[in-house]
Structure formats: structure tokens, C-alpha cells
PDB file of C-alpha atoms in Angstrom:
ATOM      1  CA  UNK A   1      38.085  -0.520-105.278  1.00 55.00           C
ATOM      2  CA  UNK A   2      40.856  -1.744-107.598  1.00 67.00           C
ATOM      3  CA  UNK A   3      40.502  -0.770-111.249  1.00 69.00           C
ATOM      4  CA  UNK A   4      43.362  -1.379-113.636  1.00 75.00           C
ATOM      5  CA  UNK A   5      43.766  -1.358-117.419  1.00 82.00           C
ATOM      6  CA  UNK A   6      41.265   1.482-117.841  1.00 85.00           C
ATOM      7  CA  UNK A   7      42.637   2.232-121.310  1.00 86.00           C
ATOM      8  CA  UNK A   8      42.053  -1.389-122.201  1.00 88.00           C
ATOM      9  CA  UNK A   9      38.418  -1.167-121.140  1.00 89.00           C
ATOM     10  CA  UNK A  10      38.039   2.042-123.152  1.00 88.00           C
ATOM     11  CA  UNK A  11      39.440   0.197-126.175  1.00 89.00           C
ATOM     12  CA  UNK A  12      37.025  -2.721-125.681  1.00 90.00           C
ATOM     13  CA  UNK A  13      34.040  -0.369-125.426  1.00 89.00           C
ATOM     14  CA  UNK A  14      35.104   1.693-128.459  1.00 88.00           C
ATOM     15  CA  UNK A  15      35.738  -1.363-130.655  1.00 89.00           C
ATOM     16  CA  UNK A  16      32.309  -2.824-129.863  1.00 88.00           C
ATOM     17  CA  UNK A  17      30.505   0.493-130.370  1.00 87.00           C
ATOM     18  CA  UNK A  18      32.409   1.563-133.501  1.00 86.00           C
ATOM     19  CA  UNK A  19      32.451  -1.927-134.986  1.00 85.00           C
ATOM     20  CA  UNK A  20      36.135  -2.021-135.828  1.00 87.00           C
ATOM     21  CA  UNK A  21      39.634  -1.399-134.471  1.00 88.00           C
ATOM     22  CA  UNK A  22      40.150   1.339-137.055  1.00 87.00           C
ATOM     23  CA  UNK A  23      36.993   3.166-135.969  1.00 85.00           C
ATOM     24  CA  UNK A  24      37.962   2.869-132.312  1.00 85.00           C
ATOM     25  CA  UNK A  25      41.464   4.151-133.019  1.00 84.00           C
ATOM     26  CA  UNK A  26      40.092   7.201-134.851  1.00 80.00           C
ATOM     27  CA  UNK A  27      37.704   8.007-132.017  1.00 77.00           C
ATOM     28  CA  UNK A  28      40.297   7.521-129.279  1.00 80.00           C
ATOM     29  CA  UNK A  29      42.956   9.453-131.192  1.00 74.00           C
ATOM     30  CA  UNK A  30      45.529   6.625-131.206  1.00 78.00           C
ATOM     31  CA  UNK A  31      46.879   4.164-133.748  1.00 85.00           C
ATOM     32  CA  UNK A  32      45.278   0.812-134.542  1.00 86.00           C
ATOM     33  CA  UNK A  33      48.420  -0.842-133.167  1.00 87.00           C
ATOM     34  CA  UNK A  34      47.887   0.952-129.854  1.00 86.00           C
ATOM     35  CA  UNK A  35      44.280  -0.253-129.653  1.00 89.00           C
ATOM     36  CA  UNK A  36      45.398  -3.790-130.405  1.00 89.00           C
ATOM     37  CA  UNK A  37      48.069  -3.610-127.701  1.00 90.00           C
ATOM     38  CA  UNK A  38      45.558  -2.309-125.138  1.00 90.00           C
ATOM     39  CA  UNK A  39      43.154  -5.159-125.944  1.00 92.00           C
ATOM     40  CA  UNK A  40      45.863  -7.817-125.686  1.00 91.00           C
ATOM     41  CA  UNK A  41      47.151  -6.328-122.412  1.00 91.00           C
ATOM     42  CA  UNK A  42      43.679  -6.477-120.871  1.00 90.00           C
ATOM     43  CA  UNK A  43      43.112 -10.018-122.108  1.00 90.00           C
ATOM     44  CA  UNK A  44      46.468 -11.116-120.666  1.00 91.00           C
ATOM     45  CA  UNK A  45      45.517  -9.547-117.327  1.00 89.00           C
ATOM     46  CA  UNK A  46      42.102 -11.249-117.299  1.00 88.00           C
ATOM     47  CA  UNK A  47      43.493 -14.562-118.494  1.00 90.00           C
ATOM     48  CA  UNK A  48      40.809 -14.906-121.168  1.00 90.00           C
ATOM     49  CA  UNK A  49      39.987 -13.749-124.691  1.00 91.00           C
ATOM     50  CA  UNK A  50      37.405 -11.015-125.236  1.00 91.00           C
ATOM     51  CA  UNK A  51      37.378 -11.136-129.048  1.00 91.00           C
ATOM     52  CA  UNK A  52      37.644 -13.760-131.725  1.00 89.00           C
ATOM     53  CA  UNK A  53      40.306 -12.846-134.268  1.00 88.00           C
ATOM     54  CA  UNK A  54      39.816 -13.742-137.892  1.00 84.00           C
ATOM     55  CA  UNK A  55      40.571 -12.618-141.432  1.00 80.00           C
ATOM     56  CA  UNK A  56      37.714 -10.127-141.239  1.00 77.00           C
ATOM     57  CA  UNK A  57      38.997  -8.496-138.050  1.00 81.00           C
ATOM     58  CA  UNK A  58      37.789  -8.767-134.464  1.00 87.00           C
ATOM     59  CA  UNK A  59      34.428 -10.206-133.417  1.00 88.00           C
ATOM     60  CA  UNK A  60      33.308  -9.810-129.801  1.00 88.00           C
ATOM     61  CA  UNK A  61      32.634 -13.063-128.014  1.00 90.00           C
ATOM     62  CA  UNK A  62      29.074 -13.538-126.642  1.00 90.00           C
ATOM     63  CA  UNK A  63      30.148 -12.896-123.043  1.00 89.00           C
ATOM     64  CA  UNK A  64      31.905  -9.709-124.171  1.00 89.00           C
ATOM     65  CA  UNK A  65      28.802  -8.470-125.966  1.00 88.00           C
ATOM     66  CA  UNK A  66      26.857  -8.885-122.738  1.00 89.00           C
ATOM     67  CA  UNK A  67      29.155  -6.277-121.163  1.00 86.00           C
ATOM     68  CA  UNK A  68      28.641  -3.676-123.909  1.00 84.00           C
ATOM     69  CA  UNK A  69      25.809  -1.572-122.467  1.00 85.00           C
ATOM     70  CA  UNK A  70      27.138  -1.601-118.924  1.00 87.00           C
ATOM     71  CA  UNK A  71      30.641  -0.689-120.066  1.00 87.00           C
ATOM     72  CA  UNK A  72      29.403   2.190-122.223  1.00 84.00           C
ATOM     73  CA  UNK A  73      27.229   3.453-119.396  1.00 85.00           C
ATOM     74  CA  UNK A  74      30.089   3.272-116.881  1.00 84.00           C
ATOM     75  CA  UNK A  75      32.558   5.137-119.095  1.00 83.00           C
ATOM     76  CA  UNK A  76      29.865   7.667-120.010  1.00 80.00           C
ATOM     77  CA  UNK A  77      29.228   8.322-116.317  1.00 80.00           C
ATOM     78  CA  UNK A  78      32.936   8.898-115.729  1.00 79.00           C
ATOM     79  CA  UNK A  79      33.094  11.302-118.691  1.00 76.00           C
ATOM     80  CA  UNK A  80      30.028  13.167-117.434  1.00 75.00           C
ATOM     81  CA  UNK A  81      31.428  13.511-113.910  1.00 75.00           C
ATOM     82  CA  UNK A  82      34.676  14.853-115.341  1.00 70.00           C
ATOM     83  CA  UNK A  83      32.823  17.311-117.586  1.00 66.00           C
ATOM     84  CA  UNK A  84      30.637  18.453-114.706  1.00 65.00           C
ATOM     85  CA  UNK A  85      33.562  19.060-112.361  1.00 64.00           C
ATOM     86  CA  UNK A  86      35.482  20.839-115.082  1.00 57.00           C
ATOM     87  CA  UNK A  87      32.510  23.069-115.833  1.00 54.00           C
ATOM     88  CA  UNK A  88      31.919  23.800-112.163  1.00 53.00           C
ATOM     89  CA  UNK A  89      35.543  24.826-111.816  1.00 46.00           C
ATOM     90  CA  UNK A  90      35.024  27.324-114.625  1.00 45.00           C
ATOM     91  CA  UNK A  91      37.923  25.846-116.581  1.00 41.00           C
ATOM     92  CA  UNK A  92      35.979  24.784-119.680  1.00 59.00           C
ATOM     93  CA  UNK A  93      33.500  26.434-122.013  1.00 77.00           C
ATOM     94  CA  UNK A  94      33.552  23.587-124.511  1.00 80.00           C
ATOM     95  CA  UNK A  95      30.300  22.600-126.202  1.00 83.00           C
ATOM     96  CA  UNK A  96      30.297  19.625-128.576  1.00 86.00           C
ATOM     97  CA  UNK A  97      27.513  19.290-131.138  1.00 88.00           C
ATOM     98  CA  UNK A  98      26.954  16.506-133.681  1.00 87.00           C
ATOM     99  CA  UNK A  99      24.980  17.914-136.613  1.00 87.00           C
ATOM    100  CA  UNK A 100      24.312  17.048-140.240  1.00 81.00           C
ATOM    101  CA  UNK A 101      26.487  18.883-142.724  1.00 77.00           C
ATOM    102  CA  UNK A 102      23.535  20.513-144.485  1.00 78.00           C
ATOM    103  CA  UNK A 103      22.129  21.859-141.196  1.00 83.00           C
ATOM    104  CA  UNK A 104      25.609  23.076-140.240  1.00 83.00           C
ATOM    105  CA  UNK A 105      25.908  24.902-143.568  1.00 82.00           C
ATOM    106  CA  UNK A 106      22.445  26.477-143.656  1.00 84.00           C
ATOM    107  CA  UNK A 107      20.858  26.946-140.228  1.00 88.00           C
ATOM    108  CA  UNK A 108      23.769  27.432-137.838  1.00 87.00           C
ATOM    109  CA  UNK A 109      25.623  30.199-139.759  1.00 86.00           C
ATOM    110  CA  UNK A 110      22.529  32.406-139.773  1.00 87.00           C
ATOM    111  CA  UNK A 111      22.331  32.396-135.984  1.00 90.00           C
ATOM    112  CA  UNK A 112      25.796  31.786-134.528  1.00 87.00           C
ATOM    113  CA  UNK A 113      26.509  35.492-134.072  1.00 88.00           C
ATOM    114  CA  UNK A 114      23.642  35.692-131.564  1.00 89.00           C
ATOM    115  CA  UNK A 115      24.943  32.613-129.721  1.00 86.00           C
ATOM    116  CA  UNK A 116      28.381  34.170-129.330  1.00 84.00           C
ATOM    117  CA  UNK A 117      26.753  37.391-128.149  1.00 83.00           C
ATOM    118  CA  UNK A 118      24.769  35.550-125.463  1.00 80.00           C
ATOM    119  CA  UNK A 119      27.311  32.940-124.318  1.00 78.00           C
ATOM    120  CA  UNK A 120      30.728  34.352-123.630  1.00 71.00           C
ATOM    121  CA  UNK A 121      33.860  32.365-124.468  1.00 73.00           C
ATOM    122  CA  UNK A 122      32.002  29.297-125.762  1.00 79.00           C
ATOM    123  CA  UNK A 123      34.324  26.758-127.410  1.00 82.00           C
ATOM    124  CA  UNK A 124      31.983  25.228-129.990  1.00 82.00           C
ATOM    125  CA  UNK A 125      33.033  21.899-131.526  1.00 85.00           C
ATOM    126  CA  UNK A 126      30.994  20.685-134.520  1.00 85.00           C
ATOM    127  CA  UNK A 127      30.975  17.060-135.670  1.00 84.00           C
ATOM    128  CA  UNK A 128      29.426  16.835-139.166  1.00 81.00           C
ATOM    129  CA  UNK A 129      30.135  13.190-139.951  1.00 73.00           C
ATOM    130  CA  UNK A 130      27.331  11.291-141.681  1.00 67.00           C
ATOM    131  CA  UNK A 131      27.581   8.493-139.125  1.00 67.00           C
ATOM    132  CA  UNK A 132      25.129   8.750-136.216  1.00 69.00           C
ATOM    133  CA  UNK A 133      27.169   9.430-133.080  1.00 68.00           C
ATOM    134  CA  UNK A 134      26.434   7.585-129.847  1.00 70.00           C
ATOM    135  CA  UNK A 135      25.465  10.215-127.270  1.00 74.00           C
ATOM    136  CA  UNK A 136      25.753   7.599-124.531  1.00 69.00           C
ATOM    137  CA  UNK A 137      29.515   7.659-125.029  1.00 68.00           C
ATOM    138  CA  UNK A 138      29.577  11.109-123.420  1.00 69.00           C
ATOM    139  CA  UNK A 139      31.799  12.779-126.031  1.00 76.00           C
ATOM    140  CA  UNK A 140      29.049  15.030-127.420  1.00 83.00           C
ATOM    141  CA  UNK A 141      26.758  17.299-125.430  1.00 86.00           C
ATOM    142  CA  UNK A 142      24.032  17.461-128.074  1.00 89.00           C
ATOM    143  CA  UNK A 143      23.074  16.279-131.516  1.00 88.00           C
ATOM    144  CA  UNK A 144      20.731  17.849-134.044  1.00 88.00           C
ATOM    145  CA  UNK A 145      19.065  14.978-135.835  1.00 85.00           C
ATOM    146  CA  UNK A 146      16.232  14.490-138.269  1.00 82.00           C
ATOM    147  CA  UNK A 147      14.210  11.820-136.489  1.00 78.00           C
ATOM    148  CA  UNK A 148      10.856  10.678-135.143  1.00 75.00           C
ATOM    149  CA  UNK A 149       9.564  12.207-131.933  1.00 63.00           C
ATOM    150  CA  UNK A 150       9.555  10.480-128.580  1.00 59.00           C
ATOM    151  CA  UNK A 151      12.794   8.466-128.456  1.00 58.00           C
ATOM    152  CA  UNK A 152      12.968   6.890-124.983  1.00 64.00           C
ATOM    153  CA  UNK A 153      16.689   7.394-124.378  1.00 74.00           C
ATOM    154  CA  UNK A 154      16.785  11.119-125.157  1.00 81.00           C
ATOM    155  CA  UNK A 155      15.580  14.453-123.954  1.00 86.00           C
ATOM    156  CA  UNK A 156      14.619  16.557-126.960  1.00 88.00           C
ATOM    157  CA  UNK A 157      13.545  19.973-128.188  1.00 90.00           C
ATOM    158  CA  UNK A 158      11.756  20.012-131.549  1.00 91.00           C
ATOM    159  CA  UNK A 159      13.364  22.679-133.720  1.00 93.00           C
ATOM    160  CA  UNK A 160      12.022  22.768-137.283  1.00 93.00           C
ATOM    161  CA  UNK A 161       9.499  20.741-139.297  1.00 93.00           C
ATOM    162  CA  UNK A 162      10.532  19.131-142.558  1.00 91.00           C
ATOM    163  CA  UNK A 163       9.346  18.760-146.099  1.00 93.00           C
ATOM    164  CA  UNK A 164      10.253  19.755-149.655  1.00 94.00           C
ATOM    165  CA  UNK A 165       9.120  22.278-152.252  1.00 95.00           C
ATOM    166  CA  UNK A 166      10.436  23.120-155.757  1.00 96.00           C
ATOM    167  CA  UNK A 167      12.636  26.232-155.661  1.00 96.00           C
ATOM    168  CA  UNK A 168      14.798  28.212-158.090  1.00 95.00           C
ATOM    169  CA  UNK A 169      16.132  31.724-158.592  1.00 96.00           C
ATOM    170  CA  UNK A 170      13.816  34.452-159.933  1.00 96.00           C
ATOM    171  CA  UNK A 171      15.927  34.665-163.115  1.00 95.00           C
ATOM    172  CA  UNK A 172      15.689  30.898-163.644  1.00 95.00           C
ATOM    173  CA  UNK A 173      11.923  31.083-163.208  1.00 95.00           C
ATOM    174  CA  UNK A 174      11.700  33.815-165.870  1.00 95.00           C
ATOM    175  CA  UNK A 175      14.067  31.987-168.238  1.00 93.00           C
ATOM    176  CA  UNK A 176      11.997  28.789-168.189  1.00 92.00           C
ATOM    177  CA  UNK A 177       8.549  30.346-167.966  1.00 92.00           C
ATOM    178  CA  UNK A 178       7.967  29.326-164.345  1.00 92.00           C
ATOM    179  CA  UNK A 179       6.844  32.798-163.255  1.00 88.00           C
ATOM    180  CA  UNK A 180       3.568  32.701-165.176  1.00 83.00           C
ATOM    181  CA  UNK A 181       0.085  31.773-163.955  1.00 84.00           C
ATOM    182  CA  UNK A 182       0.326  28.077-165.034  1.00 84.00           C
ATOM    183  CA  UNK A 183       3.958  26.929-164.758  1.00 86.00           C
ATOM    184  CA  UNK A 184       4.943  23.612-166.301  1.00 86.00           C
ATOM    185  CA  UNK A 185       7.984  21.352-165.886  1.00 88.00           C
ATOM    186  CA  UNK A 186       8.264  20.812-169.639  1.00 86.00           C
ATOM    187  CA  UNK A 187      11.760  21.785-170.789  1.00 86.00           C
ATOM    188  CA  UNK A 188      12.932  22.622-167.261  1.00 89.00           C
ATOM    189  CA  UNK A 189      16.232  21.121-166.005  1.00 88.00           C
ATOM    190  CA  UNK A 190      15.632  19.643-162.562  1.00 87.00           C
ATOM    191  CA  UNK A 191      18.078  18.606-159.856  1.00 85.00           C
ATOM    192  CA  UNK A 192      17.547  15.187-158.275  1.00 82.00           C
ATOM    193  CA  UNK A 193      18.867  14.840-154.718  1.00 78.00           C
ATOM    194  CA  UNK A 194      19.917  11.585-153.093  1.00 75.00           C
ATOM    195  CA  UNK A 195      18.561  12.074-149.556  1.00 73.00           C
ATOM    196  CA  UNK A 196      19.176   9.135-147.171  1.00 72.00           C
ATOM    197  CA  UNK A 197      16.263   9.175-144.722  1.00 77.00           C
ATOM    198  CA  UNK A 198      13.911   6.753-143.030  1.00 79.00           C
ATOM    199  CA  UNK A 199      11.070   9.308-142.935  1.00 84.00           C
ATOM    200  CA  UNK A 200       8.069   7.466-144.434  1.00 88.00           C
ATOM    201  CA  UNK A 201       6.577  10.745-145.699  1.00 89.00           C
ATOM    202  CA  UNK A 202       9.702  12.077-147.437  1.00 88.00           C
ATOM    203  CA  UNK A 203       9.279  12.291-151.234  1.00 90.00           C
ATOM    204  CA  UNK A 204      11.493  12.530-154.294  1.00 89.00           C
ATOM    205  CA  UNK A 205      10.372  14.134-157.566  1.00 90.00           C
ATOM    206  CA  UNK A 206       8.114  11.210-158.466  1.00 90.00           C
ATOM    207  CA  UNK A 207       6.501  11.258-155.021  1.00 92.00           C
ATOM    208  CA  UNK A 208       6.138  15.024-155.138  1.00 93.00           C
ATOM    209  CA  UNK A 209       4.466  14.786-158.553  1.00 93.00           C
ATOM    210  CA  UNK A 210       1.955  12.241-157.265  1.00 93.00           C
ATOM    211  CA  UNK A 211       1.222  14.278-154.148  1.00 92.00           C
ATOM    212  CA  UNK A 212       0.946  17.643-155.909  1.00 91.00           C
ATOM    213  CA  UNK A 213      -0.786  16.393-159.057  1.00 91.00           C
ATOM    214  CA  UNK A 214       1.739  18.248-161.258  1.00 90.00           C
ATOM    215  CA  UNK A 215       3.143  15.977-164.021  1.00 88.00           C
ATOM    216  CA  UNK A 216       6.909  15.677-164.435  1.00 84.00           C
ATOM    217  CA  UNK A 217       6.692  15.440-168.235  1.00 73.00           C
ATOM    218  CA  UNK A 218      10.032  13.639-168.390  1.00 67.00           C
ATOM    219  CA  UNK A 219       9.952  13.310-172.174  1.00 57.00           C
ATOM    220  CA  UNK A 220       9.934  17.082-172.512  1.00 50.00           C
ATOM    221  CA  UNK A 221      12.393  17.895-169.761  1.00 53.00           C
ATOM    222  CA  UNK A 222      15.894  19.214-170.253  1.00 48.00           C
ATOM    223  CA  UNK A 223      18.904  17.318-168.891  1.00 52.00           C
ATOM    224  CA  UNK A 224      19.230  17.467-165.114  1.00 54.00           C
ATOM    225  CA  UNK A 225      21.658  16.784-162.295  1.00 57.00           C
ATOM    226  CA  UNK A 226      21.788  14.137-159.575  1.00 55.00           C
ATOM    227  CA  UNK A 227      23.448  15.172-156.306  1.00 55.00           C
ATOM    228  CA  UNK A 228      23.956  13.948-152.748  1.00 52.00           C
ATOM    229  CA  UNK A 229      23.201  16.251-149.820  1.00 55.00           C
ATOM    230  CA  UNK A 230      21.807  19.759-150.061  1.00 63.00           C
ATOM    231  CA  UNK A 231      20.891  21.232-153.438  1.00 76.00           C
ATOM    232  CA  UNK A 232      20.305  24.780-152.196  1.00 82.00           C
ATOM    233  CA  UNK A 233      23.650  25.987-153.541  1.00 83.00           C
ATOM    234  CA  UNK A 234      22.736  24.571-156.949  1.00 85.00           C
ATOM    235  CA  UNK A 235      19.339  26.259-156.801  1.00 88.00           C
ATOM    236  CA  UNK A 236      20.945  29.593-155.918  1.00 89.00           C
ATOM    237  CA  UNK A 237      23.434  29.194-158.769  1.00 87.00           C
ATOM    238  CA  UNK A 238      20.515  29.372-161.212  1.00 89.00           C
ATOM    239  CA  UNK A 239      21.199  26.183-163.177  1.00 85.00           C
ATOM    240  CA  UNK A 240      18.330  23.961-162.069  1.00 88.00           C
ATOM    241  CA  UNK A 241      15.012  23.537-160.298  1.00 92.00           C
ATOM    242  CA  UNK A 242      15.592  21.902-156.917  1.00 92.00           C
ATOM    243  CA  UNK A 243      13.247  20.017-154.636  1.00 90.00           C
ATOM    244  CA  UNK A 244      14.559  21.931-151.647  1.00 90.00           C
ATOM    245  CA  UNK A 245      14.271  21.008-148.002  1.00 90.00           C
ATOM    246  CA  UNK A 246      12.053  23.525-146.214  1.00 93.00           C
ATOM    247  CA  UNK A 247      14.416  24.054-143.288  1.00 91.00           C
ATOM    248  CA  UNK A 248      17.286  24.717-145.703  1.00 89.00           C
ATOM    249  CA  UNK A 249      15.630  27.039-148.196  1.00 91.00           C
ATOM    250  CA  UNK A 250      13.095  29.124-146.240  1.00 93.00           C
ATOM    251  CA  UNK A 251      15.595  31.872-145.411  1.00 93.00           C
ATOM    252  CA  UNK A 252      16.593  32.269-149.077  1.00 93.00           C
ATOM    253  CA  UNK A 253      12.911  32.378-150.057  1.00 95.00           C
ATOM    254  CA  UNK A 254      12.200  35.030-147.427  1.00 94.00           C
ATOM    255  CA  UNK A 255      15.141  37.097-148.699  1.00 94.00           C
ATOM    256  CA  UNK A 256      13.984  36.773-152.326  1.00 95.00           C
ATOM    257  CA  UNK A 257      17.007  34.824-153.525  1.00 95.00           C
ATOM    258  CA  UNK A 258      14.791  31.821-154.278  1.00 96.00           C
ATOM    259  CA  UNK A 259      11.162  31.525-155.343  1.00 96.00           C
ATOM    260  CA  UNK A 260       8.549  28.732-155.274  1.00 96.00           C
ATOM    261  CA  UNK A 261       7.200  28.579-158.847  1.00 95.00           C
ATOM    262  CA  UNK A 262       4.284  26.342-157.822  1.00 94.00           C
ATOM    263  CA  UNK A 263       3.548  28.183-154.602  1.00 94.00           C
ATOM    264  CA  UNK A 264       3.044  26.971-151.047  1.00 93.00           C
ATOM    265  CA  UNK A 265       0.385  24.519-152.204  1.00 92.00           C
ATOM    266  CA  UNK A 266       3.211  22.464-153.717  1.00 94.00           C
ATOM    267  CA  UNK A 267       4.854  21.844-150.317  1.00 96.00           C
ATOM    268  CA  UNK A 268       5.160  18.133-149.479  1.00 95.00           C
ATOM    269  CA  UNK A 269       5.543  17.874-145.701  1.00 96.00           C
ATOM    270  CA  UNK A 270       7.706  15.249-144.035  1.00 92.00           C
ATOM    271  CA  UNK A 271       6.745  13.421-140.859  1.00 91.00           C
ATOM    272  CA  UNK A 272       9.970  13.852-138.870  1.00 90.00           C
ATOM    273  CA  UNK A 273      11.309  17.041-137.288  1.00 90.00           C
ATOM    274  CA  UNK A 274      14.815  18.371-136.809  1.00 90.00           C
ATOM    275  CA  UNK A 275      15.396  17.905-133.100  1.00 89.00           C
ATOM    276  CA  UNK A 276      18.005  19.000-130.593  1.00 91.00           C
ATOM    277  CA  UNK A 277      18.632  15.933-128.434  1.00 89.00           C
ATOM    278  CA  UNK A 278      20.791  14.937-125.477  1.00 87.00           C
ATOM    279  CA  UNK A 279      21.078  11.821-123.354  1.00 83.00           C
ATOM    280  CA  UNK A 280      18.279  11.411-120.827  1.00 80.00           C
ATOM    281  CA  UNK A 281      19.543  12.050-117.305  1.00 76.00           C
ATOM    282  CA  UNK A 282      22.591  13.992-118.472  1.00 77.00           C
ATOM    283  CA  UNK A 283      23.310  16.956-116.213  1.00 78.00           C
ATOM    284  CA  UNK A 284      23.731  20.086-118.328  1.00 82.00           C
ATOM    285  CA  UNK A 285      26.194  22.758-117.288  1.00 81.00           C
ATOM    286  CA  UNK A 286      25.641  26.525-117.702  1.00 83.00           C
ATOM    287  CA  UNK A 287      27.033  26.604-121.256  1.00 86.00           C
ATOM    288  CA  UNK A 288      24.952  23.607-122.306  1.00 87.00           C
ATOM    289  CA  UNK A 289      21.770  25.061-120.813  1.00 88.00           C
ATOM    290  CA  UNK A 290      22.427  28.397-122.502  1.00 89.00           C
ATOM    291  CA  UNK A 291      22.921  26.659-125.856  1.00 90.00           C
ATOM    292  CA  UNK A 292      19.726  24.633-125.457  1.00 92.00           C
ATOM    293  CA  UNK A 293      17.718  27.759-124.629  1.00 93.00           C
ATOM    294  CA  UNK A 294      19.338  29.694-127.473  1.00 92.00           C
ATOM    295  CA  UNK A 295      18.564  26.984-130.052  1.00 93.00           C
ATOM    296  CA  UNK A 296      14.980  26.757-128.798  1.00 94.00           C
ATOM    297  CA  UNK A 297      14.499  30.520-129.093  1.00 94.00           C
ATOM    298  CA  UNK A 298      16.012  30.697-132.586  1.00 94.00           C
ATOM    299  CA  UNK A 299      13.803  27.835-133.759  1.00 94.00           C
ATOM    300  CA  UNK A 300      10.627  29.542-132.516  1.00 95.00           C
ATOM    301  CA  UNK A 301      11.385  32.556-134.712  1.00 94.00           C
ATOM    302  CA  UNK A 302      12.243  30.394-137.706  1.00 95.00           C
ATOM    303  CA  UNK A 303       9.067  28.335-137.374  1.00 95.00           C
ATOM    304  CA  UNK A 304       7.044  31.546-137.536  1.00 96.00           C
ATOM    305  CA  UNK A 305       8.748  32.430-140.836  1.00 96.00           C
ATOM    306  CA  UNK A 306       8.184  28.921-142.193  1.00 96.00           C
ATOM    307  CA  UNK A 307       4.497  29.066-141.266  1.00 96.00           C
ATOM    308  CA  UNK A 308       4.131  32.365-143.078  1.00 96.00           C
ATOM    309  CA  UNK A 309       5.797  30.945-146.214  1.00 96.00           C
ATOM    310  CA  UNK A 310       4.552  27.354-146.271  1.00 96.00           C
ATOM    311  CA  UNK A 311       1.514  27.218-143.994  1.00 94.00           C
ATOM    312  CA  UNK A 312       1.057  25.085-140.907  1.00 92.00           C
ATOM    313  CA  UNK A 313       2.754  21.658-140.847  1.00 91.00           C
ATOM    314  CA  UNK A 314       0.463  18.674-140.320  1.00 86.00           C
ATOM    315  CA  UNK A 315      -0.130  17.710-136.699  1.00 75.00           C
TER     316      UNK A 315
END
């Protein structure tokens, strides 16, 4: 079995998966010039072009695109064999997790001390990029994603349900009359979040108003804020009413740092769940299995708290 130019094949696979030489170079930890040299070296060896070069960069030729899945699978298998042998030799405790930034800032910090107590010498690597990582590439053990159930290519553990509810600090509620028997949004500054999601049941303020039957009364509202990502920090700062994600704000509600002025009846549930996923057929080592079991256990406890605060999610 003669295999040469392995770095060239890695460059081909990374360019096709990442969509650009720059993205491949960042992932492989080399310069764009190095990726270009590896591609040209492989093409010279094969005696044929693999990409069409133009002003907009590289475009894979049709016959190259046909190789994409097989090449990714082959390199992923090599990476998995290496990881397995390394783990079996006891030389590595590395665990790589791709996770959204908001989940990394809210859920993980509350529980990591128990992970470190249960799994000795774990080397946890967190990837919080917005881009969806390709688990088939073998560079990440797990991902925590907000997605529909039942993806064919993944094994999954459902962690937490999703949805939104208006939240604020107790002082903010008192200041704007939201702690009375019939709270109103008139004169209340609200925070609008830009949440990129494909969940068909996810709602913004307008959708929440329609679902809850509580009018927004925009003409009588105070000036608000528009943000990207999590608004829980803004809510806890006491400067606005936030349509908070349930999985992000339930702990602060339980601790009394945030309140739900309109109560649990104002919860608007999402359809998707936060899931811990890994590639189907991937062999998990002791550290990976311990992490999976730990995350599952933590989520069971958190779901019980969420049920107590918000009620049962829809089936």
C-alpha cells in the first residue's frame, strides 16, 4: 500500500470542507501559501488539476467533488484510530467540544467543577465559533447544538428544551410596575435579541406577543436595545426587559436574580432541544464516555428545575 502526499490530501479535503484556502489554512494551522504549495505538489504528482483557479479563488472540479465524502471519511478514520490508540496508551486526556458561546458562558460554568471532580486530568478544549463544525473531520469529540431530533449521522443525548420568557431583575420589575397583579409593557424598555435559528417555533417579541396575547404597546414603550447573542447579562444589569432563553436564564430565576413578570404562562416553547452529539459509529474512549455520562446527569437535574419553573415542555 503506497500512500504519498498525505499533507496534500489533507489540504484538498480541508479546502473543500471549509470552502476556501484561508479557512483550510486556519484549521490546519499553516499559512495559505503552505496550503497552496501542498495542493500544487499533489496535482504535479497526479499529473492533473484538482481545482479550477480564478479571480474568486479555488473551485473544485466535478471529479474532485466526487471524492469529498470518501476523503473526509478516510482522514476521519485515521484521526479516530490515532485518538483511540493514544487514549488506550493513557497518554492523552484531551476532550474537544464545539459549543455555542452562550451555552459556554451560561450552562458549562455552573457544572464544570463537578466534571473536574469526576474526571481526573481532563484536558478540555472548547470551540465556540459560530460556524457549525464538521464532526466527521474527527477534530472534535462532541458538539452541543440547538437542533432538531433524529439526525441520521449522529448519536445524540437530549440535554435541555428551549423557549423564551420575559425576564428582568426584581428592582427593574418594581421600577417599571411589573411586579403588580396586571403588569403592562407600556413605558418599559425592552431588549431585542438577534437570534439566528432555524427553529420554526422560535419567537421574537412580536411572535411572543401574539402567542401570549399580551400587547407590546410600542407607542408607549421606552427606548430599547437590539443585541446579538445572549441578553441575560443585560437583564441582570437591570437596564431592560429581555426575552430570555429558558436554558440560559432558569438558574438566575431559581436564585432570585431574575424574575418573570408575566409568570410561567408567558413561556413560549421552542421545538428544538440543546443536544450533545457525536458522529455515529465513533468509538468513545474513557474520558469521552465519562463526559457524555456527566453531561447527561447534569441535564437531568437541570430539566427538573426547568419543569418546576416553566412547566412541562410540549411533547
